[in-house]
Amino acid sequence: MLAPVAAHAAEIERQGRLLLVSGMLDGSELASFIDHLNSGTVRTVVLEDSFGGTAEAAGAYADAIRASGVETEVRGQCMAACAYAFLAGKTHRFSDGFQVNGLMLPVAARPTAAELAVRWRDDAHRTPADFTAGANAPKVIEASADGRGAHDNWQPEHGVLFTASPSLFGRIYNAFYCDGTQGRDFSKCERLPDADPFKLGVLSP
């Protein structure tokens, strides 16, 4: 399973036609990110070990990715806010290599099999609030007096986790539901059967 990653602010690095984004999507590097995409020379945004961020920043990154028509790729971990930005790519894939790749999509509750089948289809123009909220949940969640609430739907430990692990026979894909009580020990998450990320539209074929 995935190892815990220390949280740090977003970092942007250009590598030829690749634009590498790591760290929390907190908006601190958003202007630089947009400038790189506007150059017209970036083909793929690689999201590497990005353990969450804010819904506002995720929406802004996703809008910029969608407008530029670039592809997205996950290398290592991409959780919560990062996952929303990842799905905005023209195509969205896991990186090759020997690392375990993981994508945590935030959800308000454990999805049913029927919800899984349609949950992430045609998400190109949905807002972060639509993405996380359940059918009966409010679209906007106000922060409570203790400062919690507004970002509760973006807890990086709560959601559906898709993993791809290298093996002698190619990559092995698994899906899990994590209710947040496990912290970053994802081995305690519940395995979801019949949750192929390609069939669900989470990864591009």
Backbone as JSON Lines, residues from 0, in Angstrom:
{"i":0,"aa":"M","n":[0.84,-1.2,0.0],"ca":[0.0,0.0,0.0],"c":[0.88,1.25,0.0]}
{"i":1,"aa":"L","n":[0.22,2.4,-0.06],"ca":[0.94,3.65,-0.15],"c":[1.54,4.05,1.18]}
{"i":2,"aa":"A","n":[2.7,4.67,1.12],"ca":[3.34,5.17,2.33],"c":[2.9,6.6,2.57]}
{"i":3,"aa":"P","n":[2.82,7.04,3.85],"ca":[2.45,8.42,4.13],"c":[3.45,9.4,3.52]}
{"i":4,"aa":"V","n":[2.94,10.56,3.14],"ca":[3.77,11.6,2.55],"c":[3.62,12.87,3.36]}
{"i":5,"aa":"A","n":[4.72,13.52,3.68],"ca":[4.66,14.77,4.42],"c":[4.04,15.86,3.54]}
{"i":6,"aa":"A","n":[3.18,16.68,4.16],"ca":[2.51,17.74,3.41],"c":[3.44,18.94,3.25]}
{"i":7,"aa":"H","n":[3.5,19.49,2.05],"ca":[4.24,20.72,1.82],"c":[3.55,21.5,0.71]}
{"i":8,"aa":"A","n":[3.83,22.78,0.65],"ca":[3.17,23.65,-0.33],"c":[3.53,23.22,-1.74]}
{"i":9,"aa":"A","n":[2.68,23.59,-2.69],"ca":[2.86,23.18,-4.08],"c":[4.21,23.66,-4.63]}
{"i":10,"aa":"E","n":[4.81,22.82,-5.46],"ca":[6.03,23.17,-6.19],"c":[5.81,22.85,-7.66]}
{"i":11,"aa":"I","n":[6.29,23.73,-8.53],"ca":[6.13,23.6,-9.97],"c":[7.51,23.46,-10.6]}
{"i":12,"aa":"E","n":[7.67,22.48,-11.48],"ca":[8.95,22.29,-12.18],"c":[8.68,21.9,-13.61]}
{"i":13,"aa":"R","n":[9.3,22.6,-14.54],"ca":[9.17,22.31,-15.97],"c":[10.22,21.31,-16.39]}
{"i":14,"aa":"Q","n":[9.8,20.25,-17.08],"ca":[10.71,19.24,-17.61],"c":[10.35,18.98,-19.07]}
{"i":15,"aa":"G","n":[10.85,19.82,-19.96],"ca":[10.51,19.7,-21.38],"c":[9.02,19.95,-21.61]}
{"i":16,"aa":"R","n":[8.33,18.95,-22.17],"ca":[6.89,19.07,-22.42],"c":[6.05,18.71,-21.21]}
{"i":17,"aa":"L","n":[6.74,18.31,-20.11],"ca":[6.04,17.96,-18.88],"c":[6.08,19.13,-17.9]}
{"i":18,"aa":"L","n":[4.99,19.29,-17.14],"ca":[4.94,20.26,-16.06],"c":[4.66,19.48,-14.78]}
{"i":19,"aa":"L","n":[5.66,19.38,-13.92],"ca":[5.57,18.59,-12.7],"c":[5.02,19.43,-11.56]}
{"i":20,"aa":"V","n":[3.95,18.95,-10.94],"ca":[3.33,19.64,-9.8],"c":[3.36,18.68,-8.61]}
{"i":21,"aa":"S","n":[3.96,19.12,-7.51],"ca":[3.99,18.29,-6.3],"c":[3.57,19.14,-5.11]}
{"i":22,"aa":"G","n":[3.21,18.49,-4.02],"ca":[2.8,19.2,-2.82],"c":[1.31,19.53,-2.81]}
{"i":23,"aa":"M","n":[0.9,20.27,-1.78],"ca":[-0.5,20.62,-1.59],"c":[-0.95,21.65,-2.62]}
{"i":24,"aa":"L","n":[-2.14,21.46,-3.18],"ca":[-2.7,22.45,-4.1],"c":[-3.37,23.53,-3.27]}
{"i":25,"aa":"D","n":[-2.56,24.48,-2.81],"ca":[-3.04,25.54,-1.93],"c":[-3.18,26.88,-2.63]}
{"i":26,"aa":"G","n":[-2.9,26.94,-3.9],"ca":[-3.02,28.19,-4.65],"c":[-1.75,29.02,-4.68]}
{"i":27,"aa":"S","n":[-0.73,28.66,-3.9],"ca":[0.48,29.49,-3.82],"c":[1.25,29.54,-5.14]}
{"i":28,"aa":"E","n":[1.17,28.49,-5.96],"ca":[1.89,28.45,-7.23],"c":[0.94,28.49,-8.43]}
{"i":29,"aa":"L","n":[-0.3,28.88,-8.19],"ca":[-1.3,28.84,-9.25],"c":[-0.94,29.76,-10.42]}
{"i":30,"aa":"A","n":[-0.48,30.97,-10.13],"ca":[-0.14,31.92,-11.19],"c":[0.97,31.37,-12.07]}
{"i":31,"aa":"S","n":[2.0,30.77,-11.44],"ca":[3.1,30.18,-12.2],"c":[2.59,29.01,-13.04]}
{"i":32,"aa":"F","n":[1.71,28.21,-12.47],"ca":[1.14,27.06,-13.17],"c":[0.39,27.51,-14.43]}
{"i":33,"aa":"I","n":[-0.44,28.53,-14.3],"ca":[-1.22,29.05,-15.43],"c":[-0.29,29.63,-16.49]}
{"i":34,"aa":"D","n":[0.75,30.33,-16.07],"ca":[1.71,30.91,-17.02],"c":[2.37,29.81,-17.87]}
{"i":35,"aa":"H","n":[2.75,28.71,-17.22],"ca":[3.36,27.61,-17.96],"c":[2.38,27.02,-18.97]}
{"i":36,"aa":"L","n":[1.13,26.84,-18.56],"ca":[0.14,26.27,-19.47],"c":[-0.15,27.23,-20.63]}
{"i":37,"aa":"N","n":[-0.16,28.51,-20.35],"ca":[-0.44,29.51,-21.4],"c":[0.68,29.61,-22.41]}
{"i":38,"aa":"S","n":[1.85,29.05,-22.09],"ca":[2.97,29.11,-23.03],"c":[2.69,28.25,-24.26]}
{"i":39,"aa":"G","n":[1.78,27.29,-24.13],"ca":[1.42,26.43,-25.26],"c":[2.41,25.32,-25.54]}
{"i":40,"aa":"T","n":[3.41,25.15,-24.68],"ca":[4.43,24.14,-24.93],"c":[4.34,22.96,-23.97]}
{"i":41,"aa":"V","n":[3.41,23.02,-23.03],"ca":[3.23,21.91,-22.09],"c":[2.23,20.92,-22.67]}
{"i":42,"aa":"R","n":[2.6,19.66,-22.68],"ca":[1.71,18.62,-23.19],"c":[1.03,17.84,-22.06]}
{"i":43,"aa":"T","n":[1.8,17.61,-20.96],"ca":[1.29,16.79,-19.87],"c":[1.59,17.43,-18.52]}
{"i":44,"aa":"V","n":[0.59,17.49,-17.66],"ca":[0.78,17.9,-16.27],"c":[0.92,16.63,-15.44]}
{"i":45,"aa":"V","n":[2.07,16.49,-14.78],"ca":[2.33,15.34,-13.92],"c":[2.12,15.77,-12.47]}
{"i":46,"aa":"L","n":[1.15,15.13,-11.81],"ca":[0.85,15.41,-10.4],"c":[1.54,14.35,-9.56]}
{"i":47,"aa":"E","n":[2.5,14.77,-8.75],"ca":[3.33,13.82,-8.01],"c":[3.25,14.08,-6.51]}
{"i":48,"aa":"D","n":[2.82,13.07,-5.76],"ca":[2.76,13.14,-4.3],"c":[2.14,14.45,-3.83]}
{"i":49,"aa":"S","n":[0.93,14.66,-4.27],"ca":[0.14,15.82,-3.87],"c":[-0.96,15.34,-2.93]}
{"i":50,"aa":"F","n":[-0.75,15.59,-1.64],"ca":[-1.62,15.01,-0.63],"c":[-2.7,16.0,-0.2]}
{"i":51,"aa":"G","n":[-3.55,16.38,-1.2],"ca":[-4.69,17.23,-0.87],"c":[-4.5,18.68,-1.24]}
{"i":52,"aa":"G","n":[-5.22,19.55,-0.55],"ca":[-5.25,20.97,-0.83],"c":[-6.64,21.51,-0.58]}
{"i":53,"aa":"T","n":[-6.94,22.68,-1.12],"ca":[-8.26,23.29,-0.92],"c":[-9.13,23.07,-2.15]}
{"i":54,"aa":"A","n":[-10.45,23.09,-1.93],"ca":[-11.39,22.94,-3.03],"c":[-11.25,24.11,-4.01]}
{"i":55,"aa":"E","n":[-11.01,25.31,-3.49],"ca":[-10.88,26.48,-4.36],"c":[-9.69,26.34,-5.29]}
{"i":56,"aa":"A","n":[-8.54,25.93,-4.75],"ca":[-7.35,25.76,-5.57],"c":[-7.55,24.62,-6.57]}
{"i":57,"aa":"A","n":[-8.17,23.55,-6.12],"ca":[-8.42,22.41,-7.01],"c":[-9.25,22.85,-8.21]}
{"i":58,"aa":"G","n":[-10.29,23.65,-7.96],"ca":[-11.12,24.14,-9.05],"c":[-10.35,25.01,-10.02]}
{"i":59,"aa":"A","n":[-9.46,25.85,-9.48],"ca":[-8.67,26.73,-10.34],"c":[-7.66,25.95,-11.17]}
{"i":60,"aa":"Y","n":[-7.01,24.97,-10.57],"ca":[-6.09,24.11,-11.32],"c":[-6.84,23.34,-12.4]}
{"i":61,"aa":"A","n":[-8.01,22.8,-12.04],"ca":[-8.8,22.03,-13.01],"c":[-9.25,22.91,-14.17]}
{"i":62,"aa":"D","n":[-9.68,24.13,-13.89],"ca":[-10.1,25.04,-14.96],"c":[-8.95,25.32,-15.92]}
{"i":63,"aa":"A","n":[-7.75,25.55,-15.36],"ca":[-6.58,25.85,-16.2],"c":[-6.2,24.63,-17.05]}
{"i":64,"aa":"I","n":[-6.25,23.45,-16.46],"ca":[-5.93,22.22,-17.18],"c":[-6.93,22.0,-18.31]}
{"i":65,"aa":"R","n":[-8.2,22.16,-18.0],"ca":[-9.26,21.94,-19.0],"c":[-9.14,22.94,-20.15]}
{"i":66,"aa":"A","n":[-8.9,24.2,-19.83],"ca":[-8.81,25.25,-20.85],"c":[-7.63,25.03,-21.79]}
{"i":67,"aa":"S","n":[-6.54,24.48,-21.28],"ca":[-5.34,24.29,-22.1],"c":[-5.38,22.99,-22.9]}
{"i":68,"aa":"G","n":[-6.26,22.06,-22.53],"ca":[-6.36,20.8,-23.26],"c":[-5.21,19.84,-23.06]}
{"i":69,"aa":"V","n":[-4.48,19.98,-21.95],"ca":[-3.33,19.1,-21.71],"c":[-3.79,17.77,-21.1]}
{"i":70,"aa":"E","n":[-2.89,16.8,-21.15],"ca":[-3.11,15.51,-20.5],"c":[-2.65,15.61,-19.05]}
{"i":71,"aa":"T","n":[-3.15,14.72,-18.21],"ca":[-2.68,14.67,-16.83],"c":[-2.2,13.26,-16.5]}
{"i":72,"aa":"E","n":[-1.29,13.2,-15.54],"ca":[-0.67,11.94,-15.16],"c":[-0.39,11.97,-13.66]}
{"i":73,"aa":"V","n":[-0.59,10.86,-12.97],"ca":[-0.27,10.75,-11.56],"c":[0.98,9.91,-11.39]}
{"i":74,"aa":"R","n":[1.9,10.42,-10.6],"ca":[3.11,9.68,-10.23],"c":[3.18,9.68,-8.7]}
{"i":75,"aa":"G","n":[3.03,8.51,-8.11],"ca":[2.97,8.46,-6.65],"c":[1.55,8.67,-6.17]}
{"i":76,"aa":"Q","n":[1.36,9.6,-5.25],"ca":[0.05,9.82,-4.64],"c":[-0.59,11.11,-5.14]}
{"i":77,"aa":"C","n":[-1.9,11.05,-5.32],"ca":[-2.68,12.23,-5.72],"c":[-4.0,12.12,-4.96]}
{"i":78,"aa":"M","n":[-4.17,12.96,-3.95],"ca":[-5.28,12.81,-3.04],"c":[-6.22,14.02,-3.07]}
{"i":79,"aa":"A","n":[-7.52,13.74,-2.97],"ca":[-8.56,14.74,-2.75],"c":[-8.51,15.87,-3.78]}
{"i":80,"aa":"A","n":[-8.05,17.06,-3.39],"ca":[-8.03,18.21,-4.3],"c":[-7.22,17.91,-5.55]}
{"i":81,"aa":"C","n":[-6.11,17.21,-5.4],"ca":[-5.29,16.83,-6.54],"c":[-6.07,15.96,-7.52]}
{"i":82,"aa":"A","n":[-6.89,15.05,-6.98],"ca":[-7.65,14.14,-7.83],"c":[-8.65,14.88,-8.7]}
{"i":83,"aa":"Y","n":[-9.26,15.93,-8.15],"ca":[-10.21,16.71,-8.93],"c":[-9.5,17.4,-10.1]}
{"i":84,"aa":"A","n":[-8.32,17.96,-9.84],"ca":[-7.54,18.58,-10.91],"c":[-7.12,17.54,-11.95]}
{"i":85,"aa":"F","n":[-6.72,16.37,-11.48],"ca":[-6.29,15.29,-12.37],"c":[-7.37,14.92,-13.38]}
{"i":86,"aa":"L","n":[-8.62,14.81,-12.95],"ca":[-9.7,14.39,-13.83],"c":[-10.05,15.42,-14.9]}
{"i":87,"aa":"A","n":[-9.51,16.63,-14.79],"ca":[-9.79,17.67,-15.78],"c":[-8.94,17.5,-17.04]}
{"i":88,"aa":"G","n":[-7.97,16.59,-17.02],"ca":[-7.1,16.41,-18.18],"c":[-7.83,15.86,-19.39]}
{"i":89,"aa":"K","n":[-7.32,16.18,-20.56],"ca":[-7.9,15.65,-21.8],"c":[-7.89,14.12,-21.75]}
{"i":90,"aa":"T","n":[-6.79,13.55,-21.3],"ca":[-6.71,12.15,-20.91],"c":[-6.04,12.14,-19.54]}
{"i":91,"aa":"H","n":[-6.34,11.13,-18.73],"ca":[-5.76,11.08,-17.38],"c":[-5.33,9.66,-17.08]}
{"i":92,"aa":"R","n":[-4.03,9.54,-16.76],"ca":[-3.42,8.22,-16.61],"c":[-2.5,8.17,-15.4]}
{"i":93,"aa":"F","n":[-2.15,6.94,-15.0],"ca":[-1.09,6.72,-14.02],"c":[0.24,6.64,-14.75]}
{"i":94,"aa":"S","n":[1.31,7.08,-14.1],"ca":[2.65,6.98,-14.67],"c":[3.13,5.54,-14.69]}
{"i":95,"aa":"D","n":[4.03,5.26,-15.62],"ca":[4.73,3.99,-15.62],"c":[5.83,4.03,-14.56]}
{"i":96,"aa":"G","n":[6.53,2.93,-14.39],"ca":[7.63,2.9,-13.43],"c":[7.37,1.9,-12.33]}
{"i":97,"aa":"F","n":[8.25,1.92,-11.33],"ca":[8.2,0.91,-10.27],"c":[7.49,1.39,-9.02]}
{"i":98,"aa":"Q","n":[7.04,2.65,-9.0],"ca":[6.36,3.15,-7.83],"c":[4.9,2.69,-7.79]}
{"i":99,"aa":"V","n":[4.32,2.69,-6.59],"ca":[2.88,2.46,-6.45],"c":[2.18,3.8,-6.65]}
{"i":100,"aa":"N","n":[1.25,3.83,-7.59],"ca":[0.48,5.05,-7.82],"c":[-0.87,4.94,-7.12]}
{"i":101,"aa":"G","n":[-1.32,6.04,-6.54],"ca":[-2.61,6.04,-5.86],"c":[-3.37,7.32,-6.11]}
{"i":102,"aa":"L","n":[-4.68,7.18,-6.33],"ca":[-5.56,8.32,-6.57],"c":[-6.73,8.24,-5.59]}
{"i":103,"aa":"M","n":[-6.85,9.24,-4.71],"ca":[-7.93,9.27,-3.74],"c":[-8.97,10.3,-4.17]}
{"i":104,"aa":"L","n":[-10.16,9.8,-4.56],"ca":[-11.25,10.67,-4.98],"c":[-12.17,10.93,-3.79]}
{"i":105,"aa":"P","n":[-12.35,12.19,-3.41],"ca":[-13.16,12.48,-2.22],"c":[-14.64,12.18,-2.46]}
{"i":106,"aa":"V","n":[-15.26,11.55,-1.5],"ca":[-16.7,11.28,-1.53],"c":[-17.26,11.57,-0.15]}
{"i":107,"aa":"A","n":[-18.55,11.89,-0.09],"ca":[-19.19,12.19,1.19],"c":[-19.58,10.92,1.94]}
{"i":108,"aa":"A","n":[-19.81,9.82,1.21],"ca":[-20.21,8.56,1.83],"c":[-19.8,7.41,0.91]}
{"i":109,"aa":"R","n":[-19.84,6.2,1.44],"ca":[-19.46,5.04,0.65],"c":[-20.39,4.91,-0.56]}
{"i":110,"aa":"P","n":[-19.85,4.92,-1.77],"ca":[-20.72,4.84,-2.96],"c":[-21.24,3.43,-3.17]}
{"i":111,"aa":"T","n":[-22.46,3.33,-3.67],"ca":[-23.01,2.03,-4.05],"c":[-22.41,1.62,-5.39]}
{"i":112,"aa":"A","n":[-22.65,0.37,-5.77],"ca":[-22.15,-0.11,-7.07],"c":[-22.72,0.73,-8.2]}
{"i":113,"aa":"A","n":[-24.01,1.08,-8.1],"ca":[-24.65,1.88,-9.14],"c":[-24.04,3.28,-9.2]}
{"i":114,"aa":"E","n":[-23.75,3.88,-8.04],"ca":[-23.15,5.21,-8.01],"c":[-21.74,5.17,-8.58]}
{"i":115,"aa":"L","n":[-21.0,4.1,-8.27],"ca":[-19.65,3.98,-8.81],"c":[-19.66,4.0,-10.33]}
{"i":116,"aa":"A","n":[-20.66,3.37,-10.91],"ca":[-20.71,3.22,-12.37],"c":[-20.85,4.56,-13.08]}
{"i":117,"aa":"V","n":[-21.43,5.56,-12.42],"ca":[-21.67,6.85,-13.08],"c":[-21.01,8.02,-12.37]}
{"i":118,"aa":"R","n":[-20.4,7.77,-11.23],"ca":[-19.94,8.85,-10.36],"c":[-18.99,9.83,-11.05]}
{"i":119,"aa":"W","n":[-18.02,9.31,-11.77],"ca":[-16.99,10.18,-12.34],"c":[-17.08,10.29,-13.85]}
{"i":120,"aa":"R","n":[-18.24,9.96,-14.4],"ca":[-18.47,10.15,-15.83],"c":[-18.84,11.61,-16.09]}
{"i":121,"aa":"D","n":[-18.3,12.17,-17.17],"ca":[-18.67,13.52,-17.61],"c":[-18.53,14.55,-16.5]}
{"i":122,"aa":"D","n":[-17.42,14.48,-15.77],"ca":[-17.2,15.43,-14.68],"c":[-16.52,16.72,-15.15]}
{"i":123,"aa":"A","n":[-16.34,16.87,-16.46],"ca":[-15.52,17.96,-16.96],"c":[-15.99,19.33,-16.5]}
{"i":124,"aa":"H","n":[-17.3,19.51,-16.33],"ca":[-17.79,20.85,-16.0],"c":[-18.45,20.92,-14.62]}
{"i":125,"aa":"R","n":[-18.21,19.93,-13.79],"ca":[-18.75,19.98,-12.44],"c":[-17.83,20.79,-11.54]}
{"i":126,"aa":"T","n":[-18.42,21.37,-10.5],"ca":[-17.63,22.12,-9.53],"c":[-17.11,21.17,-8.47]}
{"i":127,"aa":"P","n":[-16.11,21.58,-7.69],"ca":[-15.64,20.73,-6.59],"c":[-16.76,20.36,-5.62]}
{"i":128,"aa":"A","n":[-17.7,21.28,-5.37],"ca":[-18.82,20.98,-4.46],"c":[-19.7,19.87,-5.03]}
{"i":129,"aa":"D","n":[-19.96,19.92,-6.33],"ca":[-20.76,18.86,-6.96],"c":[-20.03,17.52,-6.89]}
{"i":130,"aa":"F","n":[-18.72,17.59,-7.03],"ca":[-17.9,16.39,-7.09],"c":[-17.93,15.61,-5.78]}
{"i":131,"aa":"T","n":[-17.87,16.33,-4.66],"ca":[-17.78,15.66,-3.37],"c":[-19.14,15.39,-2.74]}
{"i":132,"aa":"A","n":[-20.11,16.24,-3.03],"ca":[-21.38,16.15,-2.31],"c":[-22.18,14.93,-2.75]}
{"i":133,"aa":"G","n":[-22.85,14.31,-1.8],"ca":[-23.77,13.23,-2.12],"c":[-25.05,13.81,-2.69]}
{"i":134,"aa":"A","n":[-25.96,12.95,-3.11],"ca":[-27.18,13.4,-3.77],"c":[-28.01,14.32,-2.89]}
{"i":135,"aa":"N","n":[-28.01,14.11,-1.57],"ca":[-28.83,14.9,-0.67],"c":[-28.02,15.9,0.14]}
{"i":136,"aa":"A","n":[-26.73,16.01,-0.17],"ca":[-25.89,16.92,0.61],"c":[-25.97,18.33,0.06]}
{"i":137,"aa":"P","n":[-25.79,19.35,0.91],"ca":[-25.8,20.71,0.42],"c":[-24.61,20.97,-0.5]}
{"i":138,"aa":"K","n":[-24.8,21.85,-1.49],"ca":[-23.72,22.12,-2.44],"c":[-22.61,22.94,-1.81]}
{"i":139,"aa":"V","n":[-22.95,23.79,-0.83],"ca":[-21.95,24.62,-0.15],"c":[-22.0,24.29,1.33]}
{"i":140,"aa":"I","n":[-20.85,24.0,1.92],"ca":[-20.79,23.67,3.33],"c":[-20.09,24.81,4.06]}
{"i":141,"aa":"E","n":[-20.8,25.41,4.99],"ca":[-20.23,26.53,5.73],"c":[-19.29,26.03,6.81]}
{"i":142,"aa":"A","n":[-18.22,26.76,7.05],"ca":[-17.3,26.4,8.12],"c":[-17.95,26.66,9.47]}
{"i":143,"aa":"S","n":[-17.72,25.78,10.42],"ca":[-18.27,25.95,11.76],"c":[-17.36,26.83,12.59]}
{"i":144,"aa":"A","n":[-17.76,27.07,13.84],"ca":[-17.02,27.99,14.7],"c":[-15.59,27.53,14.96]}
{"i":145,"aa":"D","n":[-15.36,26.22,14.94],"ca":[-14.0,25.73,15.21],"c":[-13.14,25.68,13.95]}
{"i":146,"aa":"G","n":[-13.69,26.24,12.85],"ca":[-12.89,26.3,11.62],"c":[-13.04,25.09,10.74]}
{"i":147,"aa":"R","n":[-13.8,24.07,11.19],"ca":[-13.99,22.88,10.39],"c":[-15.27,23.03,9.57]}
{"i":148,"aa":"G","n":[-15.47,22.18,8.63],"ca":[-16.72,22.19,7.89],"c":[-16.48,22.43,6.42]}
{"i":149,"aa":"A","n":[-15.92,23.59,6.07],"ca":[-15.77,23.95,4.66],"c":[-14.88,22.97,3.92]}
{"i":150,"aa":"H","n":[-13.9,22.41,4.63],"ca":[-12.96,21.52,3.94],"c":[-13.15,20.06,4.34]}
{"i":151,"aa":"D","n":[-14.21,19.77,5.11],"ca":[-14.42,18.4,5.55],"c":[-14.56,17.44,4.38]}
{"i":152,"aa":"N","n":[-15.19,17.87,3.29],"ca":[-15.35,17.0,2.13],"c":[-14.05,16.81,1.37]}
{"i":153,"aa":"W","n":[-13.02,17.52,1.78],"ca":[-11.73,17.41,1.08],"c":[-10.67,16.78,1.97]}
{"i":154,"aa":"Q","n":[-11.1,16.0,2.97],"ca":[-10.13,15.28,3.78],"c":[-9.38,14.28,2.9]}
{"i":155,"aa":"P","n":[-8.07,14.35,2.87],"ca":[-7.33,13.47,1.96],"c":[-7.43,12.0,2.34]}
{"i":156,"aa":"E","n":[-7.86,11.68,3.57],"ca":[-7.94,10.29,3.98],"c":[-9.33,9.69,3.77]}
{"i":157,"aa":"H","n":[-10.28,10.46,3.25],"ca":[-11.66,9.99,3.13],"c":[-12.07,9.98,1.66]}
{"i":158,"aa":"G","n":[-12.36,8.8,1.13],"ca":[-12.79,8.73,-0.26],"c":[-12.57,7.35,-0.85]}
{"i":159,"aa":"V","n":[-12.63,7.29,-2.17],"ca":[-12.36,6.05,-2.89],"c":[-10.93,6.11,-3.41]}
{"i":160,"aa":"L","n":[-10.14,5.13,-3.03],"ca":[-8.72,5.08,-3.38],"c":[-8.49,4.03,-4.46]}
{"i":161,"aa":"F","n":[-7.94,4.48,-5.58],"ca":[-7.54,3.58,-6.66],"c":[-6.02,3.46,-6.63]}
{"i":162,"aa":"T","n":[-5.52,2.23,-6.65],"ca":[-4.08,2.03,-6.63],"c":[-3.64,1.18,-7.82]}
{"i":163,"aa":"A","n":[-2.41,1.38,-8.23],"ca":[-1.79,0.57,-9.28],"c":[-0.4,0.19,-8.79]}
{"i":164,"aa":"S","n":[-0.18,-1.1,-8.62],"ca":[1.1,-1.6,-8.11],"c":[1.82,-2.4,-9.19]}
{"i":165,"aa":"P","n":[3.12,-2.19,-9.34],"ca":[3.86,-2.95,-10.35],"c":[4.03,-4.41,-9.92]}
{"i":166,"aa":"S","n":[4.03,-5.31,-10.9],"ca":[4.28,-6.72,-10.63],"c":[4.99,-7.32,-11.84]}
{"i":167,"aa":"L","n":[5.37,-8.58,-11.75],"ca":[6.03,-9.25,-12.87],"c":[5.1,-9.38,-14.07]}
{"i":168,"aa":"F","n":[3.81,-9.3,-13.84],"ca":[2.82,-9.51,-14.9],"c":[2.12,-8.2,-15.3]}
{"i":169,"aa":"G","n":[2.76,-7.07,-15.04],"ca":[2.15,-5.77,-15.32],"c":[1.59,-5.16,-14.06]}
{"i":170,"aa":"R","n":[0.83,-4.1,-14.21],"ca":[0.28,-3.41,-13.05],"c":[-0.98,-4.08,-12.54]}
{"i":171,"aa":"I","n":[-1.09,-4.12,-11.21],"ca":[-2.28,-4.67,-10.56],"c":[-3.08,-3.5,-10.0]}
{"i":172,"aa":"Y","n":[-4.35,-3.41,-10.41],"ca":[-5.21,-2.3,-10.0],"c":[-6.18,-2.76,-8.91]}
{"i":173,"aa":"N","n":[-6.33,-1.94,-7.89],"ca":[-7.28,-2.21,-6.81],"c":[-8.02,-0.92,-6.46]}
{"i":174,"aa":"A","n":[-9.18,-1.08,-5.84],"ca":[-9.97,0.06,-5.38],"c":[-10.42,-0.19,-3.95]}
{"i":175,"aa":"F","n":[-10.43,0.88,-3.15],"ca":[-10.78,0.77,-1.73],"c":[-11.67,1.94,-1.33]}
{"i":176,"aa":"Y","n":[-12.51,1.72,-0.33],"ca":[-13.23,2.82,0.28],"c":[-12.59,3.1,1.64]}
{"i":177,"aa":"C","n":[-12.17,4.34,1.85],"ca":[-11.54,4.76,3.1],"c":[-12.45,5.77,3.77]}
{"i":178,"aa":"D","n":[-12.9,5.47,5.0],"ca":[-13.86,6.35,5.66],"c":[-13.21,7.46,6.47]}
{"i":179,"aa":"G","n":[-11.88,7.51,6.47],"ca":[-11.16,8.57,7.17],"c":[-10.67,8.16,8.53]}
{"i":180,"aa":"T","n":[-11.28,7.13,9.15],"ca":[-10.87,6.73,10.49],"c":[-9.52,6.03,10.48]}
{"i":181,"aa":"Q","n":[-9.08,5.58,9.31],"ca":[-7.82,4.84,9.22],"c":[-6.61,5.76,9.16]}
{"i":182,"aa":"G","n":[-6.85,7.1,9.11],"ca":[-5.73,8.02,8.95],"c":[-5.04,7.74,7.63]}
{"i":183,"aa":"R","n":[-3.72,7.67,7.65],"ca":[-2.97,7.39,6.43],"c":[-2.52,5.94,6.33]}
{"i":184,"aa":"D","n":[-3.09,5.09,7.17],"ca":[-2.83,3.66,7.06],"c":[-3.88,3.06,6.13]}
{"i":185,"aa":"F","n":[-3.63,3.16,4.82],"ca":[-4.63,2.77,3.84],"c":[-4.84,1.26,3.76]}
{"i":186,"aa":"S","n":[-3.98,0.48,4.43],"ca":[-4.19,-0.96,4.46],"c":[-5.46,-1.31,5.23]}
{"i":187,"aa":"K","n":[-5.99,-0.37,6.01],"ca":[-7.21,-0.61,6.78],"c":[-8.48,-0.27,6.0]}
{"i":188,"aa":"C","n":[-8.34,0.22,4.78],"ca":[-9.51,0.59,3.97],"c":[-10.21,-0.66,3.43]}
{"i":189,"aa":"E","n":[-11.48,-0.51,3.13],"ca":[-12.3,-1.61,2.63],"c":[-12.11,-1.77,1.12]}
{"i":190,"aa":"R","n":[-11.78,-2.97,0.68],"ca":[-11.6,-3.2,-0.74],"c":[-12.94,-3.19,-1.45]}
{"i":191,"aa":"L","n":[-13.0,-2.52,-2.59],"ca":[-14.22,-2.45,-3.39],"c":[-14.1,-3.38,-4.59]}
{"i":192,"aa":"P","n":[-15.01,-4.34,-4.72],"ca":[-14.98,-5.22,-5.9],"c":[-15.58,-4.51,-7.11]}
{"i":193,"aa":"D","n":[-15.22,-4.94,-8.28],"ca":[-15.81,-4.44,-9.52],"c":[-15.71,-2.92,-9.64]}
{"i":194,"aa":"A","n":[-14.55,-2.38,-9.28],"ca":[-14.35,-0.93,-9.38],"c":[-13.13,-0.66,-10.25]}
{"i":195,"aa":"D","n":[-13.19,-1.13,-11.49],"ca":[-12.1,-0.96,-12.44],"c":[-12.0,0.53,-12.81]}
{"i":196,"aa":"P","n":[-10.85,1.17,-12.58],"ca":[-10.75,2.61,-12.84],"c":[-10.93,2.98,-14.31]}
{"i":197,"aa":"F","n":[-10.62,2.06,-15.22],"ca":[-10.79,2.34,-16.65],"c":[-12.27,2.29,-17.03]}
{"i":198,"aa":"K","n":[-12.98,1.3,-16.53],"ca":[-14.42,1.19,-16.82],"c":[-15.2,2.33,-16.19]}
{"i":199,"aa":"L","n":[-14.71,2.85,-15.03],"ca":[-15.41,3.92,-14.33],"c":[-15.08,5.3,-14.88]}
{"i":200,"aa":"G","n":[-14.13,5.38,-15.82],"ca":[-13.76,6.66,-16.39],"c":[-12.75,7.43,-15.56]}
{"i":201,"aa":"V","n":[-12.24,6.81,-14.5],"ca":[-11.26,7.47,-13.65],"c":[-9.9,7.54,-14.34]}
{"i":202,"aa":"L","n":[-9.54,6.49,-15.06],"ca":[-8.33,6.48,-15.88],"c":[-8.71,6.33,-17.35]}
{"i":203,"aa":"S","n":[-7.99,7.0,-18.21],"ca":[-8.23,6.89,-19.64],"c":[-7.63,5.61,-20.17]}
{"i":204,"aa":"P","n":[-8.32,4.95,-21.11],"ca":[-7.78,3.7,-21.68],"c":[-6.52,3.96,-22.49]}
